[in-house]
Amino acid sequence: MAFAAQGATAVPAAELTPQPVRDLHYGDVLFHYYQDDYFESIVRLEVSKDFGRLPHQAAEAELLSGGLYLSLGLHTEATRIFDRLLAGPVPQSVGDRAYFYLARIGYQRGYFAEAWRSLGHIRGPLPGELEPERRLLAANVLMEQGRYGEVANALEGWNDDSMASRYGRFNLGVALIRNGQAAAGDELLADIGAREAGDEEARSLRDRANLALGYASLQQRAPDAAAAALSRVRLDGPFTSRALLGLGWAESDARRPERALVPWLELRGRKLLDASVQESYLAVPFAYSQLASNGEAASQYQAAVDAYVGEVRRIDESIAAISRGGFLDAILDAAPDEAQAGWFWELEQLPDAPHTRYLYHLLASHEFQEGLKNYRDLRIMRRNLARWQLSLAAFDDMIDTRSRAAAEREPRKQQALAAVDIESSSVRFDELSAQVATIEQQRQIEGLARPDEAAALASLERIDTRLAALPAGAQRDALAERARLLRGTLLWQLDADYKHRLTSLQRELEATGTQLTEARHRVELVEAAGEQAPLDTAGFAARIGELGHRIVAIQPRLDAAAVAQERVLADLAVAELQTQKRRLGSYASQAQFALAALYDHAASGGGR
């Protein structure tokens, strides 16, 4: 009997507290996360953290980062992230979830004392489904430490019909039976085995509880109780074969061989791949011998020997197929790519191949599933590297295009810069500024005259010169008076407009100065861009070249790791097949000995 665990979410960080996305890049990470693209989520999250793009949601991002690493089975990195997060001031909700994930890591790695300490730091109820998971995790940690009394106290009052509650009581029942407290354990398992089940998970747990209760009753020499419990297991569930085998032994122990034949014959009609079916090939003739039907027993024993020998031959063929390599790729290719995400992914479909028909039980084992996930991740990384290598080639083309475009723009840029004489304009501006300053200091109203007014003043000067050359007389005096009146009128107008004209001119000069400064800055930017562009292009090219070398260096390491991982799993598969082969050989030997005993008994005059 083994402990049961509730189905985990795809990523432990899935119970993120709902809140508005305040950092755009965090929303981008969440988009890929909710698409189950965890590797891309981690990449984007790490980039956003490095560039400081998550100022408002840094704590949530760190919690998500730890959860993502945990979902990929990277326990050490996830622990480091959670420890770093808890070292600083964080909201209680974030801290509680971080401690929960640390406890989960400790439990998965067998550090039960550390897991219990982490659970003790949780100060309030966890959100959503994490709270019942916390209670179940606490119970499992206590059971692993042998603290069964505390488990009972921890689960006291948790009698709802939630799956977490059922898993907790199932595990406690198994633990109590292991600890010698059979009566208390049987009571818990009987309660789980009698519960209503509305979905497949609940039905499977109910079957598992009845199966555990039945085999525990067999060990306690209580065949009737065992038969009652095992009869409640479904005929079309994952535990049917073991239940049918146990039910037959319960009836046999109760001295009812004719009733033992019913489940054993049903079991014998199933595929010989299952260990319970293999044992039924021995159990059926045993029951016939108990009924003194030795002829039928001998026939069944001979059929069992033939079946075992045939299966051994097919197992040898499977071992040879696995040894040729490629069987892991065939297994993974049977699952959709989009389904191969997260550390809690499990293979649900096998390819129809000779070397996989014997591996159902091996594939269900924790050791093989963990190794298969490692190989899957290596495949994903190899695929990502191949895609990135293609992307780097595209980046090389982009850099070449950028360099050519910069070379084509350079003549036009130089021509445009040559047409702009900023320095001459600056000198002219300084001269005008000094002239306006002089006009203001000396109140030279004539200096602010418009072109027509300046022309009028110049005309009046010429008129004065001519009048001075005329002979004195009334006519000259009249003309001089008229010139004086014209000059006075013009100067009066200039004086009246002096302040307005001076202010307007100063404002225009200030705007011109600003424009000159902006023009000078833009020229500097253009020149700097012309100098920096080749440097940037060279820098990008160097970075892309470095990434290309890194990819080239990583690829052989990934290939070697994949080959090594495939070899480990292939050895596991071969070892499993060898175990099945030895078991079948043992069953064949038992059948042959039993057959020989029947022949001896018949030769001595007994039996039918």
Coordinates of C-alpha atoms in Angstrom, one line a residue:
M1 CA 0.0 0.0 0.0
A2 CA 1.3 3.4 -0.9
F3 CA 0.3 7.0 0.0
A4 CA -1.9 8.9 -2.5
A5 CA -1.4 12.4 -3.7
Q6 CA -3.9 14.8 -5.0
G7 CA -3.5 15.9 -8.6
A8 CA -1.4 19.0 -8.6
T9 CA -1.9 22.0 -10.8
A10 CA 0.2 22.5 -13.9
V11 CA 2.3 25.1 -12.1
P12 CA 2.3 25.6 -8.3
A13 CA 2.2 29.3 -8.8
A14 CA -1.2 29.0 -10.5
E15 CA -2.9 30.4 -7.4
L16 CA -1.8 33.9 -8.0
T17 CA -3.8 36.5 -6.1
P18 CA -6.1 38.2 -8.7
Q19 CA -5.0 41.8 -9.2
P20 CA -4.7 44.3 -11.9
V21 CA -1.6 44.1 -14.1
R22 CA 0.3 47.3 -13.4
D23 CA 3.5 46.5 -15.3
L24 CA 3.1 45.9 -19.0
H25 CA 5.9 43.4 -19.2
Y26 CA 4.5 41.4 -16.3
G27 CA 1.3 41.1 -18.3
D28 CA 3.4 39.8 -21.2
V29 CA 4.8 37.1 -18.9
L30 CA 1.4 36.1 -17.7
F31 CA 0.1 35.8 -21.2
H32 CA 2.6 33.1 -22.0
Y33 CA 2.2 31.6 -18.6
Y34 CA -1.6 31.1 -19.1
Q35 CA -0.8 29.6 -22.5
D36 CA 1.1 26.9 -20.6
D37 CA 4.4 28.1 -22.2
Y38 CA 6.4 28.0 -19.0
F39 CA 9.8 28.1 -20.6
E40 CA 9.0 31.3 -22.6
S41 CA 7.4 32.7 -19.4
I42 CA 10.7 32.2 -17.5
V43 CA 12.8 33.7 -20.3
R44 CA 10.6 36.8 -20.5
L45 CA 10.4 37.1 -16.7
E46 CA 14.1 36.9 -16.2
V47 CA 14.7 39.5 -19.0
S48 CA 12.1 41.9 -17.4
K49 CA 13.7 41.5 -14.0
D50 CA 17.2 42.2 -15.4
F51 CA 16.1 45.4 -17.1
G52 CA 14.1 46.6 -14.1
R53 CA 10.8 46.5 -15.9
L54 CA 8.7 45.3 -13.0
P55 CA 8.7 48.2 -10.4
H56 CA 5.1 47.7 -9.2
Q57 CA 4.8 43.9 -9.1
A58 CA 8.3 42.7 -8.2
A59 CA 7.1 40.5 -5.3
E60 CA 4.4 38.8 -7.4
A61 CA 6.9 38.3 -10.2
E62 CA 9.4 36.7 -7.9
L63 CA 6.8 34.4 -6.5
L64 CA 5.7 33.4 -10.0
S65 CA 9.4 32.9 -11.0
G66 CA 9.9 30.5 -8.1
G67 CA 6.7 28.6 -8.9
L68 CA 7.7 28.3 -12.6
Y69 CA 11.1 26.9 -11.7
L70 CA 9.4 24.5 -9.2
S71 CA 6.9 23.4 -12.0
L72 CA 9.9 22.4 -14.1
G73 CA 11.4 20.3 -11.3
L74 CA 14.3 22.8 -10.6
H75 CA 13.9 22.5 -6.8
T76 CA 17.3 24.1 -5.9
E77 CA 16.7 27.2 -8.0
A78 CA 13.1 27.5 -6.8
T79 CA 14.3 27.2 -3.1
R80 CA 16.9 29.9 -3.8
I81 CA 14.2 32.3 -5.2
F82 CA 11.8 31.7 -2.4
D83 CA 14.5 32.2 0.2
R84 CA 15.6 35.4 -1.4
L85 CA 12.0 36.6 -1.6
L86 CA 11.4 35.9 2.1
A87 CA 14.6 37.6 3.1
G88 CA 13.0 41.0 2.3
P89 CA 9.7 42.7 3.3
V90 CA 6.9 41.1 1.4
P91 CA 3.1 41.1 1.8
Q92 CA 1.8 38.4 4.1
S93 CA -0.1 36.7 1.2
V94 CA 3.0 36.5 -0.9
G95 CA 5.1 35.2 2.1
D96 CA 2.6 32.6 3.1
R97 CA 2.5 31.2 -0.5
A98 CA 6.3 31.2 -0.7
Y99 CA 6.5 29.2 2.6
F100 CA 3.9 26.8 1.2
Y101 CA 6.0 26.2 -1.9
L102 CA 9.1 25.7 0.2
A103 CA 7.3 23.2 2.3
R104 CA 6.2 21.4 -0.9
I105 CA 9.8 21.3 -2.1
G106 CA 11.0 19.9 1.2
Y107 CA 8.3 17.2 1.1
Q108 CA 9.2 16.2 -2.5
R109 CA 12.9 16.0 -1.7
G110 CA 12.4 14.1 1.6
Y111 CA 13.3 17.0 3.9
F112 CA 10.3 16.6 6.2
A113 CA 11.6 18.6 9.2
E114 CA 12.4 21.6 6.9
A115 CA 8.9 21.2 5.3
W116 CA 7.2 21.2 8.7
R117 CA 9.1 24.4 9.7
S118 CA 8.1 26.1 6.5
L119 CA 4.5 25.2 7.1
G120 CA 4.8 26.6 10.6
H121 CA 5.6 30.1 9.1
I122 CA 2.3 30.3 7.3
R123 CA 0.2 32.9 9.2
G124 CA -3.2 32.8 7.5
P125 CA -5.4 30.8 5.2
L126 CA -4.1 30.4 1.7
P127 CA -6.1 31.4 -1.3
G128 CA -8.3 29.0 -3.3
E129 CA -7.3 25.4 -3.6
L130 CA -4.0 26.0 -1.8
E131 CA -5.6 25.9 1.6
P132 CA -6.8 22.3 1.4
E133 CA -3.5 21.4 -0.3
R134 CA -1.7 22.9 2.7
R135 CA -3.7 20.8 5.2
L136 CA -3.1 17.6 3.1
L137 CA 0.6 18.5 2.8
A138 CA 0.8 19.0 6.6
A139 CA -0.8 15.6 7.2
N140 CA 1.5 13.9 4.8
V141 CA 4.6 15.5 6.4
L142 CA 3.5 14.4 9.8
M143 CA 2.9 10.8 8.6
E144 CA 6.3 10.7 7.0
Q145 CA 7.7 11.6 10.4
G146 CA 5.7 8.8 12.1
R147 CA 3.6 11.4 14.1
Y148 CA 0.3 9.6 13.5
G149 CA -1.4 10.9 16.7
E150 CA -0.7 14.5 15.5
V151 CA -2.1 13.6 12.1
A152 CA -5.3 12.5 13.6
N153 CA -5.5 15.8 15.5
A154 CA -4.7 17.7 12.3
L155 CA -7.4 16.0 10.3
E156 CA -10.0 16.1 13.1
G157 CA -13.0 18.0 11.9
W158 CA -12.0 17.8 8.3
N159 CA -14.8 15.6 7.3
D160 CA -16.1 17.5 4.2
D161 CA -16.3 15.7 0.9
S162 CA -13.4 17.6 -0.7
M163 CA -10.9 15.5 -2.5
A164 CA -8.1 16.9 -0.4
S165 CA -9.9 15.7 2.7
R166 CA -10.4 12.3 1.2
Y167 CA -6.8 12.0 0.3
G168 CA -5.7 13.0 3.8
R169 CA -7.9 10.3 5.4
F170 CA -6.8 7.7 2.9
N171 CA -3.2 8.3 3.6
L172 CA -3.8 8.3 7.4
G173 CA -5.6 5.0 7.1
V174 CA -2.7 3.4 5.2
A175 CA -0.2 4.9 7.7
L176 CA -2.1 3.5 10.7
I177 CA -2.2 0.0 9.2
R178 CA 1.5 0.2 8.5
N179 CA 2.0 1.2 12.1
G180 CA 0.1 -1.8 13.5
Q181 CA -3.1 0.1 14.2
A182 CA -5.2 -2.0 11.8
A183 CA -8.6 -1.3 13.4
A184 CA -8.3 2.5 13.1
G185 CA -6.8 2.3 9.7
D186 CA -9.6 -0.1 8.4
E187 CA -12.2 2.3 9.7
L188 CA -10.8 5.2 7.7
L189 CA -10.4 3.2 4.5
A190 CA -13.9 1.7 4.9
D191 CA -15.3 5.3 5.1
I192 CA -13.5 6.4 2.0
G193 CA -14.5 3.2 0.2
A194 CA -18.2 3.8 0.9
R195 CA -18.3 7.5 -0.2
E196 CA -20.2 8.7 -3.2
A197 CA -18.0 9.5 -6.2
G198 CA -19.0 12.0 -8.8
D199 CA -15.9 12.0 -11.0
E200 CA -13.1 9.8 -12.2
E201 CA -10.6 11.0 -9.6
A202 CA -13.1 10.3 -6.7
R203 CA -14.0 6.9 -8.2
S204 CA -10.3 5.9 -8.5
L205 CA -9.6 6.9 -4.9
R206 CA -12.6 5.0 -3.7
D207 CA -11.4 1.9 -5.6
R208 CA -7.9 2.4 -4.2
A209 CA -9.3 2.6 -0.7
N210 CA -11.3 -0.6 -1.1
L211 CA -8.3 -2.4 -2.7
A212 CA -6.1 -1.3 0.3
L213 CA -8.7 -2.4 2.7
G214 CA -9.2 -5.8 1.0
Y215 CA -5.5 -6.6 1.0
A216 CA -5.1 -5.4 4.6
S217 CA -7.9 -7.8 5.5
L218 CA -6.2 -10.6 3.7
Q219 CA -3.1 -10.0 5.7
Q220 CA -5.2 -10.0 8.9
R221 CA -6.6 -13.5 7.9
A222 CA -10.1 -12.0 7.4
P223 CA -11.2 -13.4 4.0
D224 CA -14.8 -12.5 4.3
A225 CA -14.0 -8.8 5.0
A226 CA -11.5 -8.8 2.3
A227 CA -14.0 -10.2 -0.2
A228 CA -16.6 -7.6 0.7
A229 CA -14.1 -4.7 0.2
L230 CA -12.6 -6.1 -3.0
S231 CA -16.1 -6.7 -4.5
R232 CA -16.7 -2.9 -4.3
V233 CA -13.9 -2.2 -6.8
R234 CA -15.1 -1.4 -10.3
L235 CA -14.7 -3.9 -13.1
D236 CA -13.5 -1.2 -15.5
G237 CA -11.0 0.8 -13.4
P238 CA -7.3 1.0 -13.0
F239 CA -7.3 -1.4 -10.0
T240 CA -9.6 -4.0 -11.4
S241 CA -7.0 -6.7 -12.0
R242 CA -5.5 -6.5 -8.5
A243 CA -9.0 -6.5 -7.0
L244 CA -10.0 -9.6 -9.0
L245 CA -6.8 -11.4 -8.0
G246 CA -7.3 -10.5 -4.3
L247 CA -11.0 -11.5 -4.4
G248 CA -10.1 -14.9 -5.7
W249 CA -7.5 -15.4 -2.9
A250 CA -10.1 -14.2 -0.3
E251 CA -12.6 -16.8 -1.6
S252 CA -9.8 -19.5 -1.6
D253 CA -8.8 -18.6 1.9
A254 CA -12.4 -19.0 2.9
R255 CA -12.4 -22.5 1.5
R256 CA -14.6 -21.6 -1.5
P257 CA -12.5 -22.5 -4.5
E258 CA -15.6 -22.7 -6.8
R259 CA -16.2 -19.0 -6.0
A260 CA -12.5 -18.2 -6.4
L261 CA -12.7 -19.4 -10.0
V262 CA -15.2 -16.7 -10.9
P263 CA -12.8 -13.6 -10.6
W264 CA -9.8 -15.7 -11.6
L265 CA -11.3 -16.8 -14.8
E266 CA -12.4 -13.3 -15.6
L267 CA -8.9 -12.1 -14.9
R268 CA -7.4 -14.9 -17.0
G269 CA -9.3 -13.7 -20.1
R270 CA -7.4 -10.4 -20.0
K271 CA -4.0 -9.4 -21.5
L272 CA -1.1 -11.3 -20.1
L273 CA 0.9 -8.0 -19.7
D274 CA -0.5 -7.5 -16.3
A275 CA 1.2 -9.1 -13.3
S276 CA -2.2 -10.0 -11.8
V277 CA -3.2 -11.7 -15.0
Q278 CA 0.0 -13.6 -15.1
E279 CA -0.6 -14.9 -11.5
S280 CA -4.1 -15.9 -12.4
Y281 CA -2.7 -18.4 -14.9
L282 CA -1.4 -20.2 -11.8
A283 CA -4.4 -19.5 -9.6
V284 CA -7.0 -21.0 -12.0
P285 CA -5.4 -24.5 -12.1
F286 CA -4.8 -24.3 -8.3
A287 CA -8.5 -23.8 -7.8
Y288 CA -9.3 -26.7 -10.1
S289 CA -6.9 -28.9 -8.1
Q290 CA -8.7 -27.8 -4.9
L291 CA -11.9 -29.0 -6.5
A292 CA -10.2 -32.3 -7.3
S293 CA -10.5 -31.6 -11.0
N294 CA -7.0 -32.7 -11.7
G295 CA -7.4 -33.2 -15.5
E296 CA -8.6 -29.6 -16.0
A297 CA -5.9 -28.4 -13.6
A298 CA -3.2 -30.2 -15.6
S299 CA -4.6 -28.7 -18.9
Q300 CA -4.6 -25.2 -17.4
Y301 CA -1.1 -25.6 -16.0
Q302 CA 0.2 -26.7 -19.5
A303 CA -1.6 -23.6 -21.0
A304 CA 0.1 -21.4 -18.4
V305 CA 3.5 -22.8 -19.3
D306 CA 2.9 -22.2 -23.0
A307 CA 1.7 -18.7 -22.3
Y308 CA 4.7 -17.8 -20.1
V309 CA 7.2 -19.1 -22.7
G310 CA 5.5 -17.1 -25.4
E311 CA 5.6 -14.0 -23.3
V312 CA 9.3 -14.5 -22.5
R313 CA 10.1 -14.7 -26.2
R314 CA 8.2 -11.4 -26.8
I315 CA 9.9 -9.7 -23.9
D316 CA 13.3 -10.7 -25.4
E317 CA 12.2 -9.0 -28.7
S318 CA 11.2 -5.9 -26.7
I319 CA 14.5 -5.8 -25.0
A320 CA 16.3 -5.9 -28.3
A321 CA 14.1 -3.1 -29.7
I322 CA 14.8 -0.9 -26.7
S323 CA 18.5 -1.6 -26.9
R324 CA 18.5 -0.3 -30.5
G325 CA 17.5 3.2 -29.2
G326 CA 14.9 5.7 -30.0
F327 CA 12.1 4.4 -27.8
L328 CA 11.8 7.5 -25.7
D329 CA 11.3 9.7 -28.8
A330 CA 8.6 7.2 -29.9
I331 CA 6.9 7.6 -26.5
L332 CA 7.0 11.4 -26.5
D333 CA 5.9 11.6 -30.1
A334 CA 2.7 9.9 -29.1
A335 CA 1.8 12.9 -26.9
P336 CA 0.8 16.3 -28.3
D337 CA 3.5 18.9 -28.0
E338 CA 1.2 21.4 -26.3
A339 CA 0.4 18.9 -23.6
Q340 CA 4.1 18.4 -22.7
A341 CA 4.3 21.3 -20.3
G342 CA 5.1 21.6 -16.6
W343 CA 6.7 19.3 -14.2
F344 CA 3.3 17.7 -13.3
W345 CA 2.8 16.5 -16.8
E346 CA 2.4 12.7 -17.1
L347 CA 2.3 10.5 -20.1
E348 CA -1.2 9.3 -20.8
Q349 CA -0.9 7.6 -24.2
L350 CA 1.7 5.0 -25.5
P351 CA 2.6 4.4 -29.1
D352 CA 1.5 1.0 -30.5
A353 CA 4.9 -0.6 -30.5
P354 CA 6.1 -4.1 -29.3
H355 CA 8.6 -2.6 -26.8
T356 CA 6.0 -0.4 -25.1
R357 CA 3.3 -3.0 -24.4
Y358 CA 5.1 -4.3 -21.3
L359 CA 6.0 -0.8 -19.9
Y360 CA 2.6 0.4 -18.6
H361 CA 3.6 -0.2 -15.0
L362 CA 7.1 1.1 -15.5
L363 CA 5.7 4.3 -17.0
A364 CA 3.4 4.8 -14.1
S365 CA 6.4 4.7 -11.7
H366 CA 7.7 7.9 -10.2
E367 CA 11.3 7.2 -11.1
F368 CA 10.6 6.7 -14.8
Q369 CA 8.2 9.7 -15.0
E370 CA 10.8 12.0 -13.5
G371 CA 13.4 10.7 -16.0
L372 CA 11.0 11.0 -18.9
K373 CA 10.4 14.6 -17.9
N374 CA 14.1 15.3 -17.9
Y375 CA 14.4 13.8 -21.4
R376 CA 11.4 15.8 -22.5
D377 CA 13.0 19.0 -21.3
L378 CA 16.2 18.2 -23.1
R379 CA 14.2 17.7 -26.3
I380 CA 12.5 21.0 -25.8
M381 CA 15.8 22.8 -25.2
R382 CA 17.4 21.2 -28.2
R383 CA 14.4 22.4 -30.3
N384 CA 14.6 25.9 -28.8
L385 CA 18.3 26.1 -29.6
A386 CA 17.6 25.0 -33.2
R387 CA 15.0 27.7 -33.5
W388 CA 17.3 30.3 -32.0
Q389 CA 20.0 29.4 -34.3
L390 CA 17.7 30.1 -37.3
S391 CA 16.8 33.4 -35.6
L392 CA 20.5 34.4 -35.3
A393 CA 20.9 33.8 -39.0
A394 CA 18.0 36.2 -39.5
F395 CA 19.7 38.7 -37.2
D396 CA 22.9 38.5 -39.3
D397 CA 20.8 39.4 -42.4
M398 CA 19.3 42.3 -40.4
I399 CA 22.7 43.6 -39.5
D400 CA 24.0 43.4 -43.1
T401 CA 20.9 45.3 -44.2
R402 CA 21.4 47.9 -41.5
S403 CA 25.1 48.4 -42.5
R404 CA 24.2 48.8 -46.2
A405 CA 21.4 51.3 -45.4
A406 CA 23.9 53.3 -43.2
A407 CA 26.4 53.4 -46.0
E408 CA 23.8 54.6 -48.5
R409 CA 22.6 57.3 -46.2
E410 CA 26.1 58.7 -45.4
P411 CA 26.6 60.8 -48.6
R412 CA 23.2 62.4 -48.3
K413 CA 23.9 63.1 -44.7
Q414 CA 27.2 64.8 -45.4
Q415 CA 25.6 66.8 -48.2
A416 CA 22.8 68.0 -45.9
L417 CA 25.3 68.9 -43.1
A418 CA 27.5 70.8 -45.6
A419 CA 24.4 72.9 -46.6
V420 CA 23.9 74.0 -43.0
D421 CA 26.4 76.7 -41.8
I422 CA 25.5 76.9 -38.1
E423 CA 28.7 78.7 -37.2
S424 CA 28.1 81.6 -39.6
S425 CA 24.5 81.9 -38.4
S426 CA 25.8 81.9 -34.8
V427 CA 28.3 84.8 -35.6
R428 CA 25.5 86.8 -37.3
F429 CA 23.2 86.1 -34.3
D430 CA 25.9 87.4 -31.9
E431 CA 26.3 90.6 -34.0
L432 CA 22.6 91.3 -34.1
S433 CA 22.4 90.6 -30.3
A434 CA 25.2 93.2 -29.7
Q435 CA 23.5 95.7 -32.0
V436 CA 20.2 95.4 -30.2
A437 CA 21.9 95.7 -26.8
T438 CA 23.5 99.0 -28.0
I439 CA 20.2 100.3 -29.3
E440 CA 18.7 99.6 -25.9
Q441 CA 21.5 101.2 -23.9
Q442 CA 21.7 104.3 -26.0
R443 CA 18.0 104.5 -26.9
Q444 CA 18.7 104.6 -30.6
I445 CA 15.2 104.9 -31.9
E446 CA 16.5 105.2 -35.5
G447 CA 18.0 101.7 -35.1
L448 CA 14.5 100.2 -34.9
A449 CA 13.2 101.9 -38.0
R450 CA 11.6 99.7 -40.7
P451 CA 13.2 99.7 -44.1
D452 CA 10.7 102.3 -45.5
E453 CA 11.3 104.5 -42.4
A454 CA 15.1 104.2 -42.8
A455 CA 14.8 105.1 -46.4
A456 CA 12.7 108.2 -45.5
L457 CA 15.3 109.3 -42.9
A458 CA 18.0 108.8 -45.5
S459 CA 16.0 110.9 -48.0
L460 CA 15.6 113.7 -45.4
E461 CA 19.4 113.6 -44.9
R462 CA 20.0 114.1 -48.6
I463 CA 17.4 116.9 -48.7
D464 CA 19.2 118.7 -45.9
T465 CA 22.4 118.4 -47.8
R466 CA 20.9 119.9 -50.9
L467 CA 19.1 122.7 -49.0
A468 CA 22.4 123.7 -47.4
A469 CA 23.8 124.2 -50.9
L470 CA 21.0 126.6 -51.9
P471 CA 21.3 130.4 -51.6
A472 CA 19.7 131.8 -48.5
G473 CA 16.2 133.1 -48.9
A474 CA 12.5 132.6 -48.2
Q475 CA 12.2 129.7 -50.5
R476 CA 15.1 127.8 -48.8
D477 CA 13.7 128.5 -45.4
A478 CA 10.3 127.2 -46.4
L479 CA 11.7 124.0 -47.7
A480 CA 13.9 123.5 -44.6
E481 CA 10.9 124.0 -42.4
R482 CA 8.9 121.4 -44.3
A483 CA 11.9 118.9 -44.0
R484 CA 12.2 119.6 -40.3
L485 CA 8.4 118.9 -39.8
L486 CA 8.7 115.6 -41.7
R487 CA 11.8 114.5 -39.7
G488 CA 10.1 115.4 -36.4
T489 CA 6.9 113.5 -37.4
L490 CA 8.9 110.4 -38.3
L491 CA 11.1 110.5 -35.2
W492 CA 8.0 111.0 -33.1
Q493 CA 6.5 107.9 -34.5
L494 CA 9.7 105.9 -34.0
D495 CA 9.9 107.1 -30.4
A496 CA 6.2 106.1 -29.8
D497 CA 6.8 102.6 -31.1
Y498 CA 10.2 102.2 -29.5
K499 CA 9.3 100.0 -26.5
H500 CA 7.0 97.7 -28.5
R501 CA 9.5 97.3 -31.4
L502 CA 12.4 96.7 -29.0
T503 CA 10.4 94.0 -27.0
S504 CA 9.3 92.3 -30.2
L505 CA 12.9 92.3 -31.6
Q506 CA 14.3 90.9 -28.3
R507 CA 11.6 88.2 -28.3
E508 CA 12.5 87.2 -31.9
L509 CA 16.1 87.2 -31.1
E510 CA 15.5 84.9 -28.1
A511 CA 13.5 82.5 -30.4
T512 CA 16.2 82.6 -33.0
G513 CA 18.8 81.8 -30.3
T514 CA 16.7 78.8 -29.2
Q515 CA 16.4 77.6 -32.8
L516 CA 20.1 78.0 -33.3
T517 CA 20.8 75.9 -30.1
E518 CA 18.3 73.2 -31.3
A519 CA 19.9 73.2 -34.7
R520 CA 23.3 72.9 -33.3
H521 CA 22.1 70.0 -31.0
R522 CA 20.5 68.2 -33.9
V523 CA 23.6 68.5 -36.0
E524 CA 25.6 67.0 -33.1
L525 CA 23.1 64.2 -32.8
V526 CA 23.3 63.4 -36.5
E527 CA 27.1 63.4 -36.3
A528 CA 27.1 61.3 -33.1
A529 CA 24.6 58.9 -34.7
G530 CA 26.8 58.6 -37.7
E531 CA 29.7 57.7 -35.5
Q532 CA 27.7 55.4 -33.1
A533 CA 25.8 53.5 -35.7
P534 CA 28.8 51.4 -36.9
L535 CA 29.8 50.8 -33.3
D536 CA 26.3 49.6 -32.5
T537 CA 26.1 47.4 -35.5
A538 CA 29.5 46.0 -34.6
G539 CA 28.3 45.4 -31.1
F540 CA 25.2 43.7 -32.2
A541 CA 27.2 41.6 -34.6
A542 CA 29.6 40.6 -31.8
R543 CA 26.8 39.8 -29.4
I544 CA 25.1 37.6 -32.0
G545 CA 28.4 36.0 -32.8
E546 CA 28.9 35.2 -29.1
L547 CA 25.4 33.8 -28.8
G548 CA 26.0 31.7 -31.9
H549 CA 29.2 30.3 -30.3
R550 CA 27.3 29.6 -27.1
I551 CA 24.6 27.7 -28.9
V552 CA 27.2 25.7 -30.8
A553 CA 28.9 24.9 -27.5
I554 CA 25.7 24.0 -25.7
Q555 CA 24.3 21.7 -28.4
P556 CA 26.8 18.9 -28.0
R557 CA 26.3 19.0 -24.2
L558 CA 22.5 18.7 -24.6
D559 CA 23.0 15.9 -27.1
A560 CA 25.3 14.1 -24.7
A561 CA 22.9 14.6 -21.8
A562 CA 20.0 13.4 -23.9
V563 CA 21.9 10.2 -24.9
A564 CA 22.8 9.6 -21.3
Q565 CA 19.3 10.2 -20.0
E566 CA 17.9 7.8 -22.7
R567 CA 20.5 5.2 -21.7
V568 CA 19.4 5.5 -18.0
L569 CA 15.7 5.1 -18.9
A570 CA 16.5 2.4 -21.4
D571 CA 18.3 0.5 -18.6
L572 CA 15.3 1.0 -16.4
A573 CA 13.0 -0.3 -19.1
V574 CA 15.3 -3.3 -19.7
A575 CA 15.6 -4.0 -16.0
E576 CA 11.8 -3.9 -15.7
L577 CA 11.5 -6.3 -18.7
Q578 CA 14.1 -8.6 -17.1
T579 CA 12.1 -8.5 -13.9
Q580 CA 9.0 -9.5 -15.8
K581 CA 11.0 -12.2 -17.6
R582 CA 12.3 -13.6 -14.3
R583 CA 8.7 -13.5 -12.8
L584 CA 7.4 -15.3 -15.9
G585 CA 10.2 -17.8 -15.6
S586 CA 9.4 -18.4 -12.0
Y587 CA 5.7 -18.8 -12.8
A588 CA 6.6 -21.2 -15.6
S589 CA 8.7 -23.3 -13.2
Q590 CA 5.9 -23.3 -10.6
A591 CA 3.4 -24.4 -13.3
Q592 CA 5.8 -27.2 -14.4
F593 CA 6.4 -28.4 -10.8
A594 CA 2.6 -28.4 -10.2
L595 CA 2.0 -30.2 -13.4
A596 CA 4.6 -32.8 -12.5
A597 CA 3.1 -33.2 -9.1
L598 CA -0.3 -33.8 -10.7
Y599 CA 1.2 -36.4 -13.0
D600 CA 2.9 -38.1 -10.0
H601 CA -0.4 -38.1 -8.1
A602 CA -2.2 -39.5 -11.1
A603 CA 0.5 -42.2 -11.6
S604 CA 0.2 -43.2 -8.0
G605 CA -3.5 -43.9 -8.5
G606 CA -5.1 -40.7 -7.1
G607 CA -7.1 -38.0 -8.7
R608 CA -9.3 -37.9 -11.8

